[in-house]
Coordinates of C-alpha atoms in Angstrom, one line a residue:
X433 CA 24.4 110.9 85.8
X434 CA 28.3 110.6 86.4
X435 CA 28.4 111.4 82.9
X436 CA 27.2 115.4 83.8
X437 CA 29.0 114.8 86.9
X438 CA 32.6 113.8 86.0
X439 CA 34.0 115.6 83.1
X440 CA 37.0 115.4 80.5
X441 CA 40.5 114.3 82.3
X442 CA 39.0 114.0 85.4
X443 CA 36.8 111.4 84.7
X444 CA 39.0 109.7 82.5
X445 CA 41.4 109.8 85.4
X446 CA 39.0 107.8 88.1
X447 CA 38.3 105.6 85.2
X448 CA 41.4 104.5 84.9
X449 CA 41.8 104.0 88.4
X450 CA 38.9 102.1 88.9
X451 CA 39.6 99.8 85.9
X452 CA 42.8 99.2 88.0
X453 CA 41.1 98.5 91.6
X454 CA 38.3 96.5 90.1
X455 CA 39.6 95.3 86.8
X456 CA 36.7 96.9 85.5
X457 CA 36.7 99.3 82.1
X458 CA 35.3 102.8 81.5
X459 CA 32.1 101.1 79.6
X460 CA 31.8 98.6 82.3
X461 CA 32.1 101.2 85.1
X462 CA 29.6 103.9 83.3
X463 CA 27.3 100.9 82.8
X464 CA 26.9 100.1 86.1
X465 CA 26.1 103.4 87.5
X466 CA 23.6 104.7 84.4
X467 CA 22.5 100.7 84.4
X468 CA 22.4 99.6 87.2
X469 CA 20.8 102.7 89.6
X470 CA 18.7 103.2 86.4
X471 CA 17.6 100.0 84.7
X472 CA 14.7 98.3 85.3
X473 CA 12.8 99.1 87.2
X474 CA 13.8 102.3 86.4
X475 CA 15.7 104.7 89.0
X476 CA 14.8 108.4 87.6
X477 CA 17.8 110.2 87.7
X478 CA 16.3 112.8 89.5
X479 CA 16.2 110.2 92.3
X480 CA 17.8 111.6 95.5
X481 CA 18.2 108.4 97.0
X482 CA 19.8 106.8 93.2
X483 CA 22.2 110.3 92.8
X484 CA 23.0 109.7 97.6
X485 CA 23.6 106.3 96.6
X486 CA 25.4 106.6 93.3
X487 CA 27.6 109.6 95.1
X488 CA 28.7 107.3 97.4
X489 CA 29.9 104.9 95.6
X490 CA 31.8 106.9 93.5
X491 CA 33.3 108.3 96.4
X492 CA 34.2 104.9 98.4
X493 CA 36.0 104.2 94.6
X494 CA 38.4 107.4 95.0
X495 CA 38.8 106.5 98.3
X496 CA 39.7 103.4 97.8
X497 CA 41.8 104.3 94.7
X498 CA 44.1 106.4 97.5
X499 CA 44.2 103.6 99.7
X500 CA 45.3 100.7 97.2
X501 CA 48.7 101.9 96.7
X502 CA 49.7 101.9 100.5
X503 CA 48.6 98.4 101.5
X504 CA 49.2 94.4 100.4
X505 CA 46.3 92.6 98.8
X506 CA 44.9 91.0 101.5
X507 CA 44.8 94.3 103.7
X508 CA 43.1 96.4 101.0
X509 CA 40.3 93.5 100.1
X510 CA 39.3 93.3 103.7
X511 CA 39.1 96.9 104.0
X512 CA 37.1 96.9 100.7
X513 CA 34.7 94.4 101.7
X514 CA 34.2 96.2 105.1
X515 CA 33.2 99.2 103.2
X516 CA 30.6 97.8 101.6
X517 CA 28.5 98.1 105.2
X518 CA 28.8 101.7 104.3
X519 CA 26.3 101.5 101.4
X520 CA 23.8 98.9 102.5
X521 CA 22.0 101.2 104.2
X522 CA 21.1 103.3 100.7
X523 CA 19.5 100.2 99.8
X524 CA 17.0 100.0 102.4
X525 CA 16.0 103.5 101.4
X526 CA 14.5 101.5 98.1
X527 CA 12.0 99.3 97.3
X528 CA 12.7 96.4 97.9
X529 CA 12.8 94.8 94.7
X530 CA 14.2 98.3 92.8
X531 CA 16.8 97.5 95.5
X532 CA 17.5 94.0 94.4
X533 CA 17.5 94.8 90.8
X534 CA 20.3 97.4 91.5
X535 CA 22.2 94.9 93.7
X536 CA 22.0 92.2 90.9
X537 CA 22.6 94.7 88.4
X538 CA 25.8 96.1 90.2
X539 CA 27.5 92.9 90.5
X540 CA 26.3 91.8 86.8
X541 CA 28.7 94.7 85.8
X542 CA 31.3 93.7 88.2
X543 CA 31.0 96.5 90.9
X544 CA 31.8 94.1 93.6
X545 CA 34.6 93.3 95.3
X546 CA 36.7 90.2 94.5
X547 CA 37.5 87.9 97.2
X548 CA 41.4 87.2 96.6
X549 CA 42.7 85.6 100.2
X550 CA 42.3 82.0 100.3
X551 CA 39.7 80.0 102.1
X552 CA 41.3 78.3 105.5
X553 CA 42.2 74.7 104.7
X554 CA 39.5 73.6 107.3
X555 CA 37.3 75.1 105.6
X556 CA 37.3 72.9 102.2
X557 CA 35.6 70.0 101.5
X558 CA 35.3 67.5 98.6
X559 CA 31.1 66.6 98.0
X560 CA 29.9 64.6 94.9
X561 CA 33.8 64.5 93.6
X562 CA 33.6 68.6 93.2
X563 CA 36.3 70.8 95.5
X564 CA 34.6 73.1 97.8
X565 CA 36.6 75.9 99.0
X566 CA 34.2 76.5 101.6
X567 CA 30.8 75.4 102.3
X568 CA 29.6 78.2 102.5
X569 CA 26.9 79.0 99.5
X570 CA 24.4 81.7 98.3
X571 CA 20.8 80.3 98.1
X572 CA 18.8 80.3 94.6
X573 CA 16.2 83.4 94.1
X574 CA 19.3 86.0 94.1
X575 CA 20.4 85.7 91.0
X576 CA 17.4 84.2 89.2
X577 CA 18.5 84.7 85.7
X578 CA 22.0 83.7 85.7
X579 CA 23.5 87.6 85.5
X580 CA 26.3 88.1 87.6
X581 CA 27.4 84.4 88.2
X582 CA 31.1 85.3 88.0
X583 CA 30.9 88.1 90.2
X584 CA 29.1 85.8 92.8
X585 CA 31.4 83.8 92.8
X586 CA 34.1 86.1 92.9
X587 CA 32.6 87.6 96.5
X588 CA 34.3 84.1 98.2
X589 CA 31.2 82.0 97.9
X590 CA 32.0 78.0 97.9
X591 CA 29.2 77.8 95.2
X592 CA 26.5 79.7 94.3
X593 CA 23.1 78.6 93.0
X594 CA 20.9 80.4 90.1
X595 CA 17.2 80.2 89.3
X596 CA 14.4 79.2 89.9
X597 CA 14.5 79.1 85.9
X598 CA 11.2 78.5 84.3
X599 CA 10.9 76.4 80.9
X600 CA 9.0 79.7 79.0
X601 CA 9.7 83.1 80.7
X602 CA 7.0 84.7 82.8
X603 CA 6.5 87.5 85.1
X604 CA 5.5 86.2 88.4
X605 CA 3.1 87.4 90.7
X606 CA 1.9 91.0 90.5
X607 CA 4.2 94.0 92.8
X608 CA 4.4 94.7 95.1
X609 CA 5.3 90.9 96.3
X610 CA 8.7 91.2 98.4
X611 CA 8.2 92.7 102.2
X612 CA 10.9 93.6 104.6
X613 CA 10.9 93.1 108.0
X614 CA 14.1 94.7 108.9
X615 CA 14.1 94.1 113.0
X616 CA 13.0 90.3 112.4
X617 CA 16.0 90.1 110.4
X618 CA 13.3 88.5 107.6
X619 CA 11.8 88.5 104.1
X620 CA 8.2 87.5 103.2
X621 CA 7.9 87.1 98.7
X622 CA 5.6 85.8 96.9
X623 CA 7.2 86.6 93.7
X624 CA 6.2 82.6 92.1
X625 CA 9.4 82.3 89.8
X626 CA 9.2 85.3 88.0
X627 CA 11.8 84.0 85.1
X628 CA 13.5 85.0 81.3
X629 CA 13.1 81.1 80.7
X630 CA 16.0 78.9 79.9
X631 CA 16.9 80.1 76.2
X632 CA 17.8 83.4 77.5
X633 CA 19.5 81.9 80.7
X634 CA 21.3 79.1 78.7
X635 CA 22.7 81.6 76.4
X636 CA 24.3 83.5 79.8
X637 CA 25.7 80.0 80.9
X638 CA 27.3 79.4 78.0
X639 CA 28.8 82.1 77.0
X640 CA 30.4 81.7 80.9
X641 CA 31.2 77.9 80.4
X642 CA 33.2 78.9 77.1
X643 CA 35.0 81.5 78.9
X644 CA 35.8 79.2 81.4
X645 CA 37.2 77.2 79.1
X646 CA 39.4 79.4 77.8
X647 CA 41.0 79.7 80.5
X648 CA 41.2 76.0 81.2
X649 CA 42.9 75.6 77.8
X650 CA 45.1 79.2 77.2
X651 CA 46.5 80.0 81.1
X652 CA 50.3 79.1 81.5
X653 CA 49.7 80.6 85.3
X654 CA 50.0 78.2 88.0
X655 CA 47.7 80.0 90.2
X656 CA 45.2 80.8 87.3
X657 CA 45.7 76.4 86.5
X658 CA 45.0 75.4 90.5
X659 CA 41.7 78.3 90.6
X660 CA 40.5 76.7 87.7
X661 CA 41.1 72.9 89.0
X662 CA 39.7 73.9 92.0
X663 CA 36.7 75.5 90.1
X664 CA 33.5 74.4 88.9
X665 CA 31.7 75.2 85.2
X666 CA 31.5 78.9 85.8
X667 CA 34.4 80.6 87.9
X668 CA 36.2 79.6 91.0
X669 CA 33.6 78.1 93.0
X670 CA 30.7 75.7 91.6
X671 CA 27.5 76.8 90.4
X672 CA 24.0 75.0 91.3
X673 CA 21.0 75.4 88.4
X674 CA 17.5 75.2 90.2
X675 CA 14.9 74.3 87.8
X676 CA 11.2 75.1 88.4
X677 CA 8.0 75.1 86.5
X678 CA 5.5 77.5 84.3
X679 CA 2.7 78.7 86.4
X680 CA 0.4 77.5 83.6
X681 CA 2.0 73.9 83.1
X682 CA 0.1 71.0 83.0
X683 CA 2.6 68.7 83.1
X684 CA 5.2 69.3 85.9
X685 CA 7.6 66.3 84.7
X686 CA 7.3 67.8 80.9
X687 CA 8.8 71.3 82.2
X688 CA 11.5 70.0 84.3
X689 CA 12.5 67.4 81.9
X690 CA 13.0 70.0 79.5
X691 CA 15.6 72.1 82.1
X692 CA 17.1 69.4 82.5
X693 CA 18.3 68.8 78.5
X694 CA 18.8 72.6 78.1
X695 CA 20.4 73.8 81.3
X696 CA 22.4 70.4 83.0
X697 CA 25.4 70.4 80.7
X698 CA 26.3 74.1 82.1
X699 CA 26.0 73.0 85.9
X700 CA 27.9 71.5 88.8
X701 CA 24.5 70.6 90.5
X702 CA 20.9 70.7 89.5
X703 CA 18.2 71.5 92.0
X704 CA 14.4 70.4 91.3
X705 CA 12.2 73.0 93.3
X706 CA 9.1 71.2 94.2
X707 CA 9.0 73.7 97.2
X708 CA 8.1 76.9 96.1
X709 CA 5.1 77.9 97.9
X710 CA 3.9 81.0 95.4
X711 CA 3.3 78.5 92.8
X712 CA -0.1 76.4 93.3
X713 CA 0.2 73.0 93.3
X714 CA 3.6 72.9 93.4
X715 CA 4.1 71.6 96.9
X716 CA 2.0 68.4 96.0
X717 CA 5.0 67.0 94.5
X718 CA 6.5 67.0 97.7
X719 CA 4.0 63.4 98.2
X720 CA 5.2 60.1 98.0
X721 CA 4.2 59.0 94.7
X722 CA 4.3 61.9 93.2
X723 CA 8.0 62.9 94.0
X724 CA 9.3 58.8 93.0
X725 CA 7.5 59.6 89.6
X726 CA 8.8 62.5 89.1
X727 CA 12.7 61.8 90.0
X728 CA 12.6 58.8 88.0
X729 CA 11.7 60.9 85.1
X730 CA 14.0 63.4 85.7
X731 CA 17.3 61.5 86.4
X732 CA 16.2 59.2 83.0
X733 CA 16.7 62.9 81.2
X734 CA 20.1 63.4 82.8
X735 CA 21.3 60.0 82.2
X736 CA 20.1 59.6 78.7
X737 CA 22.8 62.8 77.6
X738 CA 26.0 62.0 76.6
X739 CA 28.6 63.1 79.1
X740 CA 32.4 63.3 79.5
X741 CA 34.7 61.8 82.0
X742 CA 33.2 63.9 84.8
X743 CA 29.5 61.9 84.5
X744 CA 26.1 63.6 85.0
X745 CA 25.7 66.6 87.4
X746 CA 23.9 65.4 91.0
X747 CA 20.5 65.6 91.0
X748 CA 19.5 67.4 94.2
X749 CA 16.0 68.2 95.6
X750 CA 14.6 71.0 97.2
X751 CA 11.9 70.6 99.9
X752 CA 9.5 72.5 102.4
X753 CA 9.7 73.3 106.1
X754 CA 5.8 72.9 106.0
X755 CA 6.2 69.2 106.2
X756 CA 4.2 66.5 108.5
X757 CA 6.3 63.8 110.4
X758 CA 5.3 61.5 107.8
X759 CA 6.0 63.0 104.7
X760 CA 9.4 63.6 105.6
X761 CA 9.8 59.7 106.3
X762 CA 8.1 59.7 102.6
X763 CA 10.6 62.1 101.1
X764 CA 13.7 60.2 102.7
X765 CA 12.3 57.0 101.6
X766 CA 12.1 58.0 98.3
X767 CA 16.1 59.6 98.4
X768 CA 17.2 56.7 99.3
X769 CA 15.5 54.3 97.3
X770 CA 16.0 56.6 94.4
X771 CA 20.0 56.8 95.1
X772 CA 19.3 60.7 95.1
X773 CA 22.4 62.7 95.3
X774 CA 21.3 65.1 97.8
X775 CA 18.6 67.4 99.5
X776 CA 18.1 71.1 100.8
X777 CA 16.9 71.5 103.8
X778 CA 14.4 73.9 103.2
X779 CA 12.7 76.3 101.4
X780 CA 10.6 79.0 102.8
X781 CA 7.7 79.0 105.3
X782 CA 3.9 79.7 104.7
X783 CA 4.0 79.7 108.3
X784 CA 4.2 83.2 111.0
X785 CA 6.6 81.7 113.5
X786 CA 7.3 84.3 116.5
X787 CA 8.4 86.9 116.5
X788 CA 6.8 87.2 113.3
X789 CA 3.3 86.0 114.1
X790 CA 2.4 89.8 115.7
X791 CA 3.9 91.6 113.0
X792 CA 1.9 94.1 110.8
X793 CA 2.6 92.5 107.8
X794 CA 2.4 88.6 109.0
X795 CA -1.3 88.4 106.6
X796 CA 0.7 89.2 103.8
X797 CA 1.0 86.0 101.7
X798 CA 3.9 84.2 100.3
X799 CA 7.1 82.7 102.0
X800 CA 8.6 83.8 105.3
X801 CA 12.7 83.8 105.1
X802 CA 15.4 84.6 107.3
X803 CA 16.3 84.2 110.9
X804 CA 12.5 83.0 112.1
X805 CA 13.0 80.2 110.1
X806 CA 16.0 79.1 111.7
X807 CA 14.9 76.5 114.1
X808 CA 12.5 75.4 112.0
X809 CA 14.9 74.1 108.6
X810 CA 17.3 73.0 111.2
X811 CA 15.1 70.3 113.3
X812 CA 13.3 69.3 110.0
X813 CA 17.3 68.9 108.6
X814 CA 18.3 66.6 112.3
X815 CA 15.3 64.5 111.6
X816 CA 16.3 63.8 107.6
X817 CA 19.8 63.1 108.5
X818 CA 18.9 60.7 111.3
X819 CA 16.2 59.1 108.2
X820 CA 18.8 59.0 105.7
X821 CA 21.6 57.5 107.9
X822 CA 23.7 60.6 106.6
X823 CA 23.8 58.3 103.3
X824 CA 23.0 61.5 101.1
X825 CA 24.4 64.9 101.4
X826 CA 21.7 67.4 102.9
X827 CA 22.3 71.4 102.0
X828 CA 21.1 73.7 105.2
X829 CA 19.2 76.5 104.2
X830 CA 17.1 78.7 106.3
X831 CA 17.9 81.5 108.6
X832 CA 21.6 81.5 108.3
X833 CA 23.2 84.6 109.7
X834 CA 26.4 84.1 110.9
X835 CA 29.2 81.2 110.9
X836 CA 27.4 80.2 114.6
X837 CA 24.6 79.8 112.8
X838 CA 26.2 77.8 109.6
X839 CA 28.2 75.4 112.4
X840 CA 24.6 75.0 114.0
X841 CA 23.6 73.4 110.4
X842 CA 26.9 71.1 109.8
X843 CA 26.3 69.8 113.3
X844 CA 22.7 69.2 112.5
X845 CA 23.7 67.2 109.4
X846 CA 24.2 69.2 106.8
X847 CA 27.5 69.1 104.3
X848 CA 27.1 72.6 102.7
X849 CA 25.1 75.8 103.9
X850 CA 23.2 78.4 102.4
X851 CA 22.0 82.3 102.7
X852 CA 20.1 84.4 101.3
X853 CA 18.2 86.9 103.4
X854 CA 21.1 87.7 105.3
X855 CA 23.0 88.5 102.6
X856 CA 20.4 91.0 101.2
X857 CA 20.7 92.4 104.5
X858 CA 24.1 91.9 105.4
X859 CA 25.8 92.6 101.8
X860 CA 28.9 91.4 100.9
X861 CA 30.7 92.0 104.3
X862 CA 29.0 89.0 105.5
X863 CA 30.7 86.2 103.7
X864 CA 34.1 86.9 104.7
X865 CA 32.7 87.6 108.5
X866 CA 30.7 83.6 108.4
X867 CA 33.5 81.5 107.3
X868 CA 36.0 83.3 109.8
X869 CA 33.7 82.5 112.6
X870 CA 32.7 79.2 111.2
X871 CA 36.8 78.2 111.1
X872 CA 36.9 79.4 115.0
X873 CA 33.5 77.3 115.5
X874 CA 35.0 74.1 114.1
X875 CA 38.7 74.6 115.9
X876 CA 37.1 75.9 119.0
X877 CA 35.1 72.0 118.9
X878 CA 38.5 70.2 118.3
X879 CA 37.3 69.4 114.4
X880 CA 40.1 69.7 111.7
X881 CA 37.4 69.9 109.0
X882 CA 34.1 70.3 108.2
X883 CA 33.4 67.0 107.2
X884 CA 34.2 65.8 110.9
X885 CA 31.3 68.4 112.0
X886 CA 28.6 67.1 109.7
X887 CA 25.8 65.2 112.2
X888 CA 27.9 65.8 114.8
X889 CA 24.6 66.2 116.8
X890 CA 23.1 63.3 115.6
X891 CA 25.7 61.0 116.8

């Protein structure tokens, strides 16, 4: 469409310009637009809403090509992530997974902006021997197939987490399977790992880890050198892989096993999602036995690889807020016993908490996300601190919304902290907005780090 649009010097000209702003090319920047508003699923480009929302884009680029020269840095990358508010609202005009696919597309190509002010020293941390620049991370199920993990990163993430990736790649459940509930500030899916399969995602991991590399080895720049110490496997923040399994598997072990050898040598963290609740049976793993088994086997796959000075990545579980007093006690039991390196505190609900419960689409089946869930995660996260003594590190994820809301979850006993539905909400805008408020949380409290916070409630 900008192709018809945008002709001959002109176009060249804004090219240029954006290639400048963004440090993204002419290919790049055509891809994104003709890619992105049109790949799959497929945006006709008869679209109103794809040419309204393309349009704008274009135009916030021009704008912002005008504004560049007349501010520092910092001033022009706040402005840009605030404007970035002014095109969520085109996305809710979509479907909601045509919308995510543009979202995930967009950043793939690198049409988001880059986060280049620091983090606040109170904000960093230091959690399995990895440097966090902030705690503050983006939840798996955004970018499920591993397409835009330097971009993510990029936005001023402390790590970000891809997958769930499946052994073989399958569709998931039939569409439509993600629901809105816009007022609730919620998501219900049921999308059950819809996954390309770990060939396809190792190849994109790789092909990042080398580049990575690269850089490690080539850069003379002393700001380039300290991002990349600083930095995990992928970019300048560290990058969690969360594993699941086929639909169709018979052997749960066997699938995650095989993650393990194919995807751990590309990741800061590894994740086993036993928590899912859109694949059946998967939440019986969650049991007693069945989750020491299946650790056991899982950690002997890690530990049998050769690794460098940096050892194995941590091994890190994902669990349900759908959980009875006593398997909770269970699950901690087992963490400890197991020396497991951490947990996240929680997936989503097959419950209808209020003010969900009256909603029109409350039958709808899946997993409920988002600010209902909040209270929820975060008692189920108090009571597995208090189990585990604070011996493991515990990830908060559930209903985050604002750096209030993160603080909430340090205090409750968790190290780092996760979004997700807020961020498909919120966009971009949101991260910088969290840690600034989570910074004033922690002074305002008297803490000089986020470590001092962690269980701070539990004390």
């Amino acid at each position: 469409m900008a192709s018809r649009v945008w002709r001959g010097s002109a176009k060249d000209a804004l090219l240029n310009k954006l290639k400048y702003i963004y440090g993204v090319g002419p290919r790049r920047f055509n891809a994104t637009f003709e890619a992105a508003a049109g790949g799959a699923p497929r945006i006709p480009h008869s679209s109103k809403k794809g040419r309204l929302l393309t349009g704008t884009m274009i135009g916030l680029a021009i704008a912002g090509g005008a504004y560049v020269s007349t501010v520092d840095e910092a001033t022009y990358c706040g402005w840009l992530f605030k404007a970035t508010r002014i095109v969520n609202p085109f996305f809710a005009l979509l479907d909601a997974e045509v919308a995510h696919r543009l979202a995930v597309s967009a950043a793939a190509h690198g049409f988001v902006p880059r986060e280049k002010r620091p983090d606040l020293t109170i904000l960093g941390l230091e959690v399995w021997g990895r440097k966090f620049t902030n705690p503050i991370g983006l939840a798996a199920g955004f970018d499920k197939n591993a397409e835009a993990v330097e971009s993510l990163l990029g936005l001023g993430f402390g790590f970000v987490e891809v997958g769930s990736v499946t052994p073989m790649p399958q569709q998931g459940n039939p569409k439509p399977r993600i629901f809105r509930l816009p007022k609730e500030g919620a998501i219900i899916n049921r999308c059950g790992f819809n996954s390309e399969g770990i060939v396809v995602v190792a190849k994109r991991l790789g092909a990042q880890h080398g580049k990575r590399k690269m850089e490690e080895t080539s850069s003379t720049s002393p700001s380039l050198t300290e991002e990349v110490k600083h930095g995990g496997k992928a970019g300048p923040g560290i990058l969690g892989v969360n594993i699941g399994k086929n639909k169709t598997s018979e052997d749960a072990a066997s699938d995650y096993v095989q993650g393990v050898h194919t995807l751990s040598q590309y990741a800061d963290y590894l994740v086993i999602n036993i928590s899912s609740p859109n694949t059946p049976g998967l939440r019986k793993l969650q049991g007693r036995k069945q989750l020491k088994d299946l650790v056991k086997k899982v950690q002997a796959a890690r530990d049998e690889m050769q690794w460098a000075e940096e050892g194995p990545p941590p091994l890190v579980v994902k669990i349900a807020p759908d959980l009875s007093k006593e398997d909770i006690e269970d699950i901690a039991a087992v963490a400890l016993a197991l020396h497991l390196d951490g947990l996240i505190i929680s997936n989503t609900t097959v419950s209808r908490p209020d003010p969900v419960s009256n909603h029109p689409l409350a039958g709808e089946s899946g997993g409920l996300s988002g600010k209902p869930l909040f209270d929820m995660s975060t008692n189920i996260l108090k009571e597995m601190y208090i189990l585990t003594r604070g011996k493991i590190p515990l990830i908060g994820c559930g209903g985050v919304s604002s750096g209030e809301d993160a603080y909430k979850k340090i205090r409750a006993g968790a190290t780092l902290v996760q979004l997700y539905t807020a961020f498909a909400y919120g966009g971009p805008a949101l991260i910088p907005q969290i840690k600034a408020e989570l910074a004033e949380c922690l002074a305002k409290d008297g803490f000089k780090s986020v470590q001092e916070a962690v269980g701070a409630d539990c004390r």
